[in-house]
Amino acid sequence: MNVTRKQERLLRRALAEWQQEGALTPDEHQRLAGSLKRVAMDWQRLSRYAFWTAIACVIIAIGSLFADSELMARIIDFFAFSSLARIGLPALAAVLFYLWGFSRQRRENQWHYSTEAILFLGVFFTAIALWQLGERLDTGSGHIAPLFLAGCAVYGLVGFVGRSGLVWLFFLLSLGNWFGAETGYMSGWGAYWLGMNYPVRFIFFGGALLALCWWLRRMLRKRHLYTTSKAMGLTYLFVALWIMSIFGNYDIDNWYGTSRAMLLPWALLFAVAAVVCIYISLKTDDGMLRGFGLTFLGINLYTRYFEYFWDGMNKVLFFLILAASLAGIGRYAERIWHGGNGSK
């Protein structure tokens, strides 16, 4: 079996523990350990990083193109003869890239990151086509949500059929943009929609996305889209909670007159959500939940520090108190861990 250095360490440790517990004989341990072959280079990871870097370079190149006013003026003049060409040509390019990616999938037995990159180019040209379509259909109403919804339909279909986590990511991003744009338009671009400002809306949006992700987990796992869906749901939820812990359910004008005590319940809700996330991760050994919980718990602590203690408490004292409390939690967890090993 070809394994990476990290996988080899994990497997050899497991084999050694099974031998100590009597689950494996020395001969079986030696035979299984001898079947492990360490690969000199993790080519799969290198391939992933190389294509990610290539996609980042394409995005930077596109940004540089839009920043070059002279070149953009030439391109606009070239396509000025027909507004339909400005929509049709990018749409045709997107279709060709999607067909190319799907044909590669049918020919190849294994998934390749190059196919993911090809489908991403289709996403890029789809976005250009939708942008130009919006320019042509613009009536001055500011109702741009249907364009995001059209993008959702295209990206969702391509990502689901093509089992592309990258395209599915753009589907979820477009879905969030559609939700924000649609609720903003329905509220007349005011601060509130159904009594909720934007962060509160996205708390419910992130929670609904996580609930759907859990409900459809079997189907999403078959399409290799579950991890991306869960990560985006957690991102929407925790970023919205973080913003809520700072601004509350207030618009900018009223926020300046609020006290810190009025914002404290939102900060506590943010902390509770992070702790619940960490607790579930410890029960289920879910690395993603653990990472999100620990990261946003730390963000919450630092945010509260700058809000409440930056001017009033000595920095050394604050972090010593924080270190002592975390050490106490760690010691309590350590006792439970050793107690569990002793009972075994």
GROMACS .gro file of C-alpha atoms in nm:
model
  344
    1MET     CA    1   0.000   0.000   0.000
    2ASN     CA    2   0.139   0.340  -0.101
    3VAL     CA    3   0.097   0.590   0.182
    4THR     CA    4   0.223   0.936   0.271
    5ARG     CA    5   0.456   1.001   0.563
    6LYS     CA    6   0.167   1.114   0.786
    7GLN     CA    7  -0.046   0.813   0.694
    8GLU     CA    8   0.244   0.579   0.760
    9ARG     CA    9   0.297   0.716   1.111
   10LEU     CA   10  -0.073   0.678   1.190
   11LEU     CA   11  -0.097   0.322   1.056
   12ARG     CA   12   0.223   0.204   1.228
   13ARG     CA   13   0.102   0.349   1.559
   14ALA     CA   14  -0.233   0.170   1.518
   15LEU     CA   15  -0.062  -0.161   1.436
   16ALA     CA   16   0.166  -0.129   1.740
   17GLU     CA   17  -0.128  -0.061   1.972
   18TRP     CA   18  -0.325  -0.355   1.829
   19GLN     CA   19  -0.027  -0.582   1.891
   20GLN     CA   20   0.003  -0.460   2.250
   21GLU     CA   21  -0.368  -0.526   2.307
   22GLY     CA   22  -0.336  -0.875   2.160
   23ALA     CA   23  -0.551  -0.809   1.856
   24LEU     CA   24  -0.253  -0.888   1.629
   25THR     CA   25   0.023  -1.145   1.660
   26PRO     CA   26   0.385  -1.034   1.606
   27ASP     CA   27   0.389  -1.212   1.270
   28GLU     CA   28   0.069  -1.037   1.157
   29HIS     CA   29   0.206  -0.705   1.275
   30GLN     CA   30   0.528  -0.756   1.082
   31ARG     CA   31   0.342  -0.867   0.768
   32LEU     CA   32   0.102  -0.569   0.772
   33ALA     CA   33   0.375  -0.317   0.856
   34GLY     CA   34   0.589  -0.454   0.572
   35SER     CA   35   0.308  -0.388   0.323
   36LEU     CA   36   0.329  -0.012   0.382
   37LYS     CA   37   0.532   0.175   0.123
   38ARG     CA   38   0.603   0.541   0.183
   39VAL     CA   39   0.576   0.760  -0.126
   40ALA     CA   40   0.856   1.012  -0.168
   41MET     CA   41   0.621   1.286  -0.287
   42ASP     CA   42   0.250   1.345  -0.229
   43TRP     CA   43   0.170   1.399  -0.595
   44GLN     CA   44  -0.203   1.430  -0.533
   45ARG     CA   45  -0.153   1.722  -0.297
   46LEU     CA   46   0.100   1.881  -0.532
   47SER     CA   47  -0.152   1.852  -0.818
   48ARG     CA   48  -0.423   2.013  -0.606
   49TYR     CA   49  -0.202   2.301  -0.497
   50ALA     CA   50  -0.072   2.358  -0.850
   51PHE     CA   51  -0.420   2.388  -0.998
   52TRP     CA   52  -0.539   2.606  -0.709
   53THR     CA   53  -0.244   2.836  -0.774
   54ALA     CA   54  -0.324   2.836  -1.145
   55ILE     CA   55  -0.684   2.937  -1.071
   56ALA     CA   56  -0.560   3.213  -0.838
   57CYS     CA   57  -0.332   3.339  -1.116
   58VAL     CA   58  -0.628   3.345  -1.357
   59ILE     CA   59  -0.829   3.550  -1.106
   60ILE     CA   60  -0.536   3.791  -1.060
   61ALA     CA   61  -0.500   3.822  -1.437
   62ILE     CA   62  -0.872   3.902  -1.468
   63GLY     CA   63  -0.844   4.162  -1.195
   64SER     CA   64  -0.546   4.317  -1.375
   65LEU     CA   65  -0.749   4.321  -1.695
   66PHE     CA   66  -1.030   4.520  -1.535
   67ALA     CA   67  -0.775   4.752  -1.375
   68ASP     CA   68  -0.623   4.832  -1.716
   69SER     CA   69  -0.862   5.102  -1.836
   70GLU     CA   70  -0.702   5.135  -2.180
   71LEU     CA   71  -0.725   4.763  -2.256
   72MET     CA   72  -1.080   4.746  -2.123
   73ALA     CA   73  -1.177   5.038  -2.348
   74ARG     CA   74  -1.040   4.850  -2.649
   75ILE     CA   75  -1.232   4.535  -2.557
   76ILE     CA   76  -1.554   4.733  -2.509
   77ASP     CA   77  -1.505   4.903  -2.845
   78PHE     CA   78  -1.445   4.566  -3.009
   79PHE     CA   79  -1.775   4.430  -2.883
   80ALA     CA   80  -1.966   4.756  -2.920
   81PHE     CA   81  -2.118   4.641  -3.249
   82SER     CA   82  -2.358   4.409  -3.068
   83SER     CA   83  -2.475   4.382  -2.710
   84LEU     CA   84  -2.593   4.027  -2.784
   85ALA     CA   85  -2.235   3.930  -2.873
   86ARG     CA   86  -2.120   4.049  -2.531
   87ILE     CA   87  -2.368   3.802  -2.380
   88GLY     CA   88  -2.353   3.520  -2.633
   89LEU     CA   89  -1.977   3.481  -2.670
   90PRO     CA   90  -1.907   3.436  -2.296
   91ALA     CA   91  -2.209   3.206  -2.270
   92LEU     CA   92  -2.080   2.997  -2.561
   93ALA     CA   93  -1.734   2.979  -2.403
   94ALA     CA   94  -1.891   2.867  -2.073
   95VAL     CA   95  -2.088   2.590  -2.245
   96LEU     CA   96  -1.776   2.470  -2.426
   97PHE     CA   97  -1.576   2.455  -2.103
   98TYR     CA   98  -1.858   2.268  -1.926
   99LEU     CA   99  -1.884   2.016  -2.211
  100TRP     CA  100  -1.507   1.973  -2.212
  101GLY     CA  101  -1.503   1.907  -1.839
  102PHE     CA  102  -1.790   1.657  -1.857
  103SER     CA  103  -1.631   1.473  -2.149
  104ARG     CA  104  -1.308   1.439  -1.952
  105GLN     CA  105  -1.506   1.295  -1.663
  106ARG     CA  106  -1.662   1.030  -1.885
  107ARG     CA  107  -1.326   0.930  -2.034
  108GLU     CA  108  -1.131   0.915  -1.707
  109ASN     CA  109  -1.190   0.663  -1.429
  110GLN     CA  110  -1.047   0.889  -1.158
  111TRP     CA  111  -1.114   1.249  -1.066
  112HIS     CA  112  -0.854   1.501  -1.178
  113TYR     CA  113  -0.797   1.853  -1.055
  114SER     CA  114  -0.745   1.962  -1.415
  115THR     CA  115  -1.112   1.882  -1.479
  116GLU     CA  116  -1.204   2.100  -1.181
  117ALA     CA  117  -1.001   2.385  -1.328
  118ILE     CA  118  -1.175   2.348  -1.665
  119LEU     CA  119  -1.517   2.365  -1.500
  120PHE     CA  120  -1.404   2.673  -1.308
  121LEU     CA  121  -1.330   2.849  -1.636
  122GLY     CA  122  -1.690   2.774  -1.732
  123VAL     CA  123  -1.798   2.940  -1.406
  124PHE     CA  124  -1.592   3.247  -1.493
  125PHE     CA  125  -1.743   3.289  -1.839
  126THR     CA  126  -2.092   3.226  -1.700
  127ALA     CA  127  -2.040   3.515  -1.457
  128ILE     CA  128  -1.933   3.742  -1.745
  129ALA     CA  129  -2.239   3.644  -1.949
  130LEU     CA  130  -2.470   3.715  -1.655
  131TRP     CA  131  -2.299   4.048  -1.593
  132GLN     CA  132  -2.354   4.154  -1.953
  133LEU     CA  133  -2.712   4.026  -1.940
  134GLY     CA  134  -2.773   4.243  -1.636
  135GLU     CA  135  -2.626   4.545  -1.818
  136ARG     CA  136  -2.867   4.490  -2.108
  137LEU     CA  137  -3.177   4.431  -1.895
  138ASP     CA  138  -3.105   4.701  -1.637
  139THR     CA  139  -3.407   4.925  -1.582
  140GLY     CA  140  -3.267   5.118  -1.288
  141SER     CA  141  -3.472   4.924  -1.032
  142GLY     CA  142  -3.166   4.773  -0.864
  143HIS     CA  143  -3.327   4.429  -0.862
  144ILE     CA  144  -3.016   4.217  -0.931
  145ALA     CA  145  -3.126   3.911  -0.734
  146PRO     CA  146  -3.261   3.725  -1.043
  147LEU     CA  147  -2.910   3.731  -1.195
  148PHE     CA  148  -2.768   3.566  -0.884
  149LEU     CA  149  -3.052   3.313  -0.894
  150ALA     CA  150  -2.970   3.232  -1.257
  151GLY     CA  151  -2.608   3.181  -1.153
  152CYS     CA  152  -2.725   2.952  -0.873
  153ALA     CA  153  -2.917   2.739  -1.122
  154VAL     CA  154  -2.619   2.703  -1.356
  155TYR     CA  155  -2.352   2.650  -1.088
  156GLY     CA  156  -2.572   2.415  -0.886
  157LEU     CA  157  -2.650   2.197  -1.185
  158VAL     CA  158  -2.290   2.186  -1.308
  159GLY     CA  159  -2.148   2.129  -0.960
  160PHE     CA  160  -2.395   1.853  -0.878
  161VAL     CA  161  -2.368   1.670  -1.211
  162GLY     CA  162  -1.992   1.719  -1.233
  163ARG     CA  163  -1.929   1.638  -0.864
  164SER     CA  164  -1.717   1.953  -0.850
  165GLY     CA  165  -1.667   2.098  -0.504
  166LEU     CA  166  -1.522   2.418  -0.651
  167VAL     CA  167  -1.824   2.487  -0.874
  168TRP     CA  168  -2.054   2.390  -0.586
  169LEU     CA  169  -1.874   2.647  -0.374
  170PHE     CA  170  -1.965   2.918  -0.626
  171PHE     CA  171  -2.324   2.790  -0.620
  172LEU     CA  172  -2.338   2.840  -0.244
  173LEU     CA  173  -2.174   3.182  -0.271
  174SER     CA  174  -2.426   3.285  -0.538
  175LEU     CA  175  -2.706   3.150  -0.321
  176GLY     CA  176  -2.594   3.373  -0.035
  177ASN     CA  177  -2.566   3.673  -0.267
  178TRP     CA  178  -2.914   3.602  -0.402
  179PHE     CA  179  -3.058   3.584  -0.050
  180GLY     CA  180  -2.894   3.911   0.052
  181ALA     CA  181  -2.992   4.092  -0.268
  182GLU     CA  182  -3.350   3.965  -0.267
  183THR     CA  183  -3.416   4.053   0.098
  184GLY     CA  184  -3.245   4.388   0.045
  185TYR     CA  185  -3.468   4.467  -0.253
  186MET     CA  186  -3.782   4.356  -0.067
  187SER     CA  187  -3.694   4.587   0.220
  188GLY     CA  188  -3.632   4.881  -0.013
  189TRP     CA  189  -3.259   4.855   0.066
  190GLY     CA  190  -3.331   4.958   0.420
  191ALA     CA  191  -3.165   4.829   0.733
  192TYR     CA  192  -3.436   4.577   0.825
  193TRP     CA  193  -3.634   4.302   0.657
  194LEU     CA  194  -3.903   4.144   0.879
  195GLY     CA  195  -3.733   4.320   1.170
  196MET     CA  196  -3.392   4.166   1.096
  197ASN     CA  197  -3.075   4.334   0.977
  198TYR     CA  198  -2.836   4.154   0.745
  199PRO     CA  199  -2.637   3.958   1.008
  200VAL     CA  200  -2.953   3.821   1.171
  201ARG     CA  201  -3.084   3.711   0.831
  202PHE     CA  202  -2.763   3.523   0.758
  203ILE     CA  203  -2.772   3.351   1.097
  204PHE     CA  204  -3.096   3.190   0.985
  205PHE     CA  205  -2.959   3.140   0.633
  206GLY     CA  206  -2.649   2.959   0.764
  207GLY     CA  207  -2.857   2.751   1.004
  208ALA     CA  208  -3.098   2.653   0.727
  209LEU     CA  209  -2.806   2.562   0.500
  210LEU     CA  210  -2.656   2.339   0.772
  211ALA     CA  211  -2.993   2.174   0.833
  212LEU     CA  212  -3.035   2.100   0.461
  213CYS     CA  213  -2.677   1.975   0.446
  214TRP     CA  214  -2.746   1.730   0.727
  215TRP     CA  215  -3.079   1.621   0.579
  216LEU     CA  216  -2.927   1.560   0.235
  217ARG     CA  217  -2.592   1.429   0.365
  218ARG     CA  218  -2.617   1.089   0.196
  219MET     CA  219  -2.682   1.235  -0.146
  220LEU     CA  220  -2.419   1.507  -0.102
  221ARG     CA  221  -2.159   1.255   0.009
  222LYS     CA  222  -2.222   1.047  -0.300
  223ARG     CA  223  -2.155   1.356  -0.512
  224HIS     CA  224  -1.852   1.457  -0.297
  225LEU     CA  225  -2.022   1.785  -0.203
  226TYR     CA  226  -2.098   1.734   0.166
  227THR     CA  227  -1.776   1.885   0.303
  228THR     CA  228  -1.808   2.200   0.093
  229SER     CA  229  -2.173   2.244   0.189
  230LYS     CA  230  -2.105   2.204   0.560
  231ALA     CA  231  -1.807   2.441   0.551
  232MET     CA  232  -2.009   2.713   0.378
  233GLY     CA  233  -2.302   2.672   0.618
  234LEU     CA  234  -2.069   2.708   0.916
  235THR     CA  235  -1.899   3.008   0.754
  236TYR     CA  236  -2.228   3.191   0.695
  237LEU     CA  237  -2.344   3.112   1.048
  238PHE     CA  238  -2.032   3.206   1.243
  239VAL     CA  239  -1.942   3.517   1.044
  240ALA     CA  240  -2.299   3.643   1.095
  241LEU     CA  241  -2.279   3.565   1.468
  242TRP     CA  242  -1.948   3.747   1.495
  243ILE     CA  243  -2.090   4.059   1.328
  244MET     CA  244  -2.398   4.035   1.547
  245SER     CA  245  -2.179   4.025   1.859
  246ILE     CA  246  -2.035   4.362   1.754
  247PHE     CA  247  -2.334   4.547   1.607
  248GLY     CA  248  -2.640   4.361   1.736
  249ASN     CA  249  -2.970   4.393   1.552
  250TYR     CA  250  -2.923   4.767   1.503
  251ASP     CA  251  -2.865   4.992   1.208
  252ILE     CA  252  -2.559   5.214   1.201
  253ASP     CA  253  -2.741   5.523   1.332
  254ASN     CA  254  -2.885   5.346   1.636
  255TRP     CA  255  -2.572   5.138   1.701
  256TYR     CA  256  -2.370   5.441   1.814
  257GLY     CA  257  -2.614   5.494   2.100
  258THR     CA  258  -2.616   5.136   2.229
  259SER     CA  259  -2.431   5.027   2.540
  260ARG     CA  260  -2.201   4.727   2.566
  261ALA     CA  261  -2.446   4.558   2.801
  262MET     CA  262  -2.712   4.559   2.528
  263LEU     CA  263  -2.473   4.375   2.294
  264LEU     CA  264  -2.363   4.122   2.557
  265PRO     CA  265  -2.641   3.866   2.482
  266TRP     CA  266  -2.525   3.844   2.121
  267ALA     CA  267  -2.167   3.787   2.236
  268LEU     CA  268  -2.286   3.512   2.470
  269LEU     CA  269  -2.486   3.352   2.188
  270PHE     CA  270  -2.173   3.359   1.971
  271ALA     CA  271  -1.971   3.192   2.247
  272VAL     CA  272  -2.240   2.928   2.310
  273ALA     CA  273  -2.252   2.841   1.940
  274ALA     CA  274  -1.874   2.796   1.931
  275VAL     CA  275  -1.873   2.583   2.246
  276VAL     CA  276  -2.157   2.364   2.115
  277CYS     CA  277  -1.963   2.321   1.793
  278ILE     CA  278  -1.653   2.210   1.987
  279TYR     CA  279  -1.859   1.975   2.205
  280ILE     CA  280  -2.017   1.805   1.903
  281SER     CA  281  -1.676   1.774   1.741
  282LEU     CA  282  -1.538   1.598   2.048
  283LYS     CA  283  -1.831   1.357   2.045
  284THR     CA  284  -1.811   1.284   1.673
  285ASP     CA  285  -1.439   1.343   1.607
  286ASP     CA  286  -1.530   1.599   1.341
  287GLY     CA  287  -1.222   1.801   1.256
  288MET     CA  288  -1.412   2.069   1.066
  289LEU     CA  289  -1.648   2.143   1.354
  290ARG     CA  290  -1.354   2.149   1.593
  291GLY     CA  291  -1.164   2.393   1.373
  292PHE     CA  292  -1.460   2.629   1.331
  293GLY     CA  293  -1.549   2.615   1.700
  294LEU     CA  294  -1.196   2.684   1.825
  295THR     CA  295  -1.128   2.952   1.565
  296PHE     CA  296  -1.442   3.153   1.630
  297LEU     CA  297  -1.421   3.104   2.005
  298GLY     CA  298  -1.076   3.265   1.986
  299ILE     CA  299  -1.214   3.542   1.763
  300ASN     CA  300  -1.492   3.601   2.016
  301LEU     CA  301  -1.246   3.626   2.305
  302TYR     CA  302  -1.021   3.868   2.124
  303THR     CA  303  -1.318   4.079   2.011
  304ARG     CA  304  -1.453   4.099   2.365
  305TYR     CA  305  -1.107   4.184   2.493
  306PHE     CA  306  -1.078   4.484   2.263
  307GLU     CA  307  -1.435   4.590   2.351
  308TYR     CA  308  -1.424   4.558   2.729
  309PHE     CA  309  -1.067   4.538   2.852
  310TRP     CA  310  -0.840   4.717   2.605
  311ASP     CA  311  -0.848   5.040   2.802
  312GLY     CA  312  -0.944   4.917   3.150
  313MET     CA  313  -0.733   4.607   3.218
  314ASN     CA  314  -0.363   4.538   3.197
  315LYS     CA  315  -0.290   4.323   2.892
  316VAL     CA  316  -0.062   4.089   3.083
  317LEU     CA  317  -0.327   4.029   3.350
  318PHE     CA  318  -0.600   3.963   3.092
  319PHE     CA  319  -0.402   3.700   2.905
  320LEU     CA  320  -0.282   3.538   3.229
  321ILE     CA  321  -0.645   3.499   3.338
  322LEU     CA  322  -0.735   3.361   2.996
  323ALA     CA  323  -0.440   3.118   3.006
  324ALA     CA  324  -0.532   2.998   3.356
  325SER     CA  325  -0.895   2.935   3.256
  326LEU     CA  326  -0.794   2.742   2.943
  327ALA     CA  327  -0.540   2.543   3.141
  328GLY     CA  328  -0.812   2.449   3.388
  329ILE     CA  329  -1.033   2.325   3.106
  330GLY     CA  330  -0.739   2.132   2.962
  331ARG     CA  331  -0.661   1.969   3.297
  332TYR     CA  332  -1.024   1.866   3.343
  333ALA     CA  333  -1.029   1.711   2.994
  334GLU     CA  334  -0.698   1.538   3.069
  335ARG     CA  335  -0.843   1.371   3.379
  336ILE     CA  336  -1.142   1.246   3.182
  337TRP     CA  337  -0.909   1.115   2.910
  338HIS     CA  338  -0.683   0.927   3.152
  339GLY     CA  339  -0.982   0.801   3.345
  340GLY     CA  340  -1.124   0.655   3.025
  341ASN     CA  341  -0.794   0.484   2.945
  342GLY     CA  342  -0.777   0.341   3.296
  343SER     CA  343  -1.125   0.196   3.277
  344LYS     CA  344  -1.026   0.018   2.956
   0.00000   0.00000   0.00000
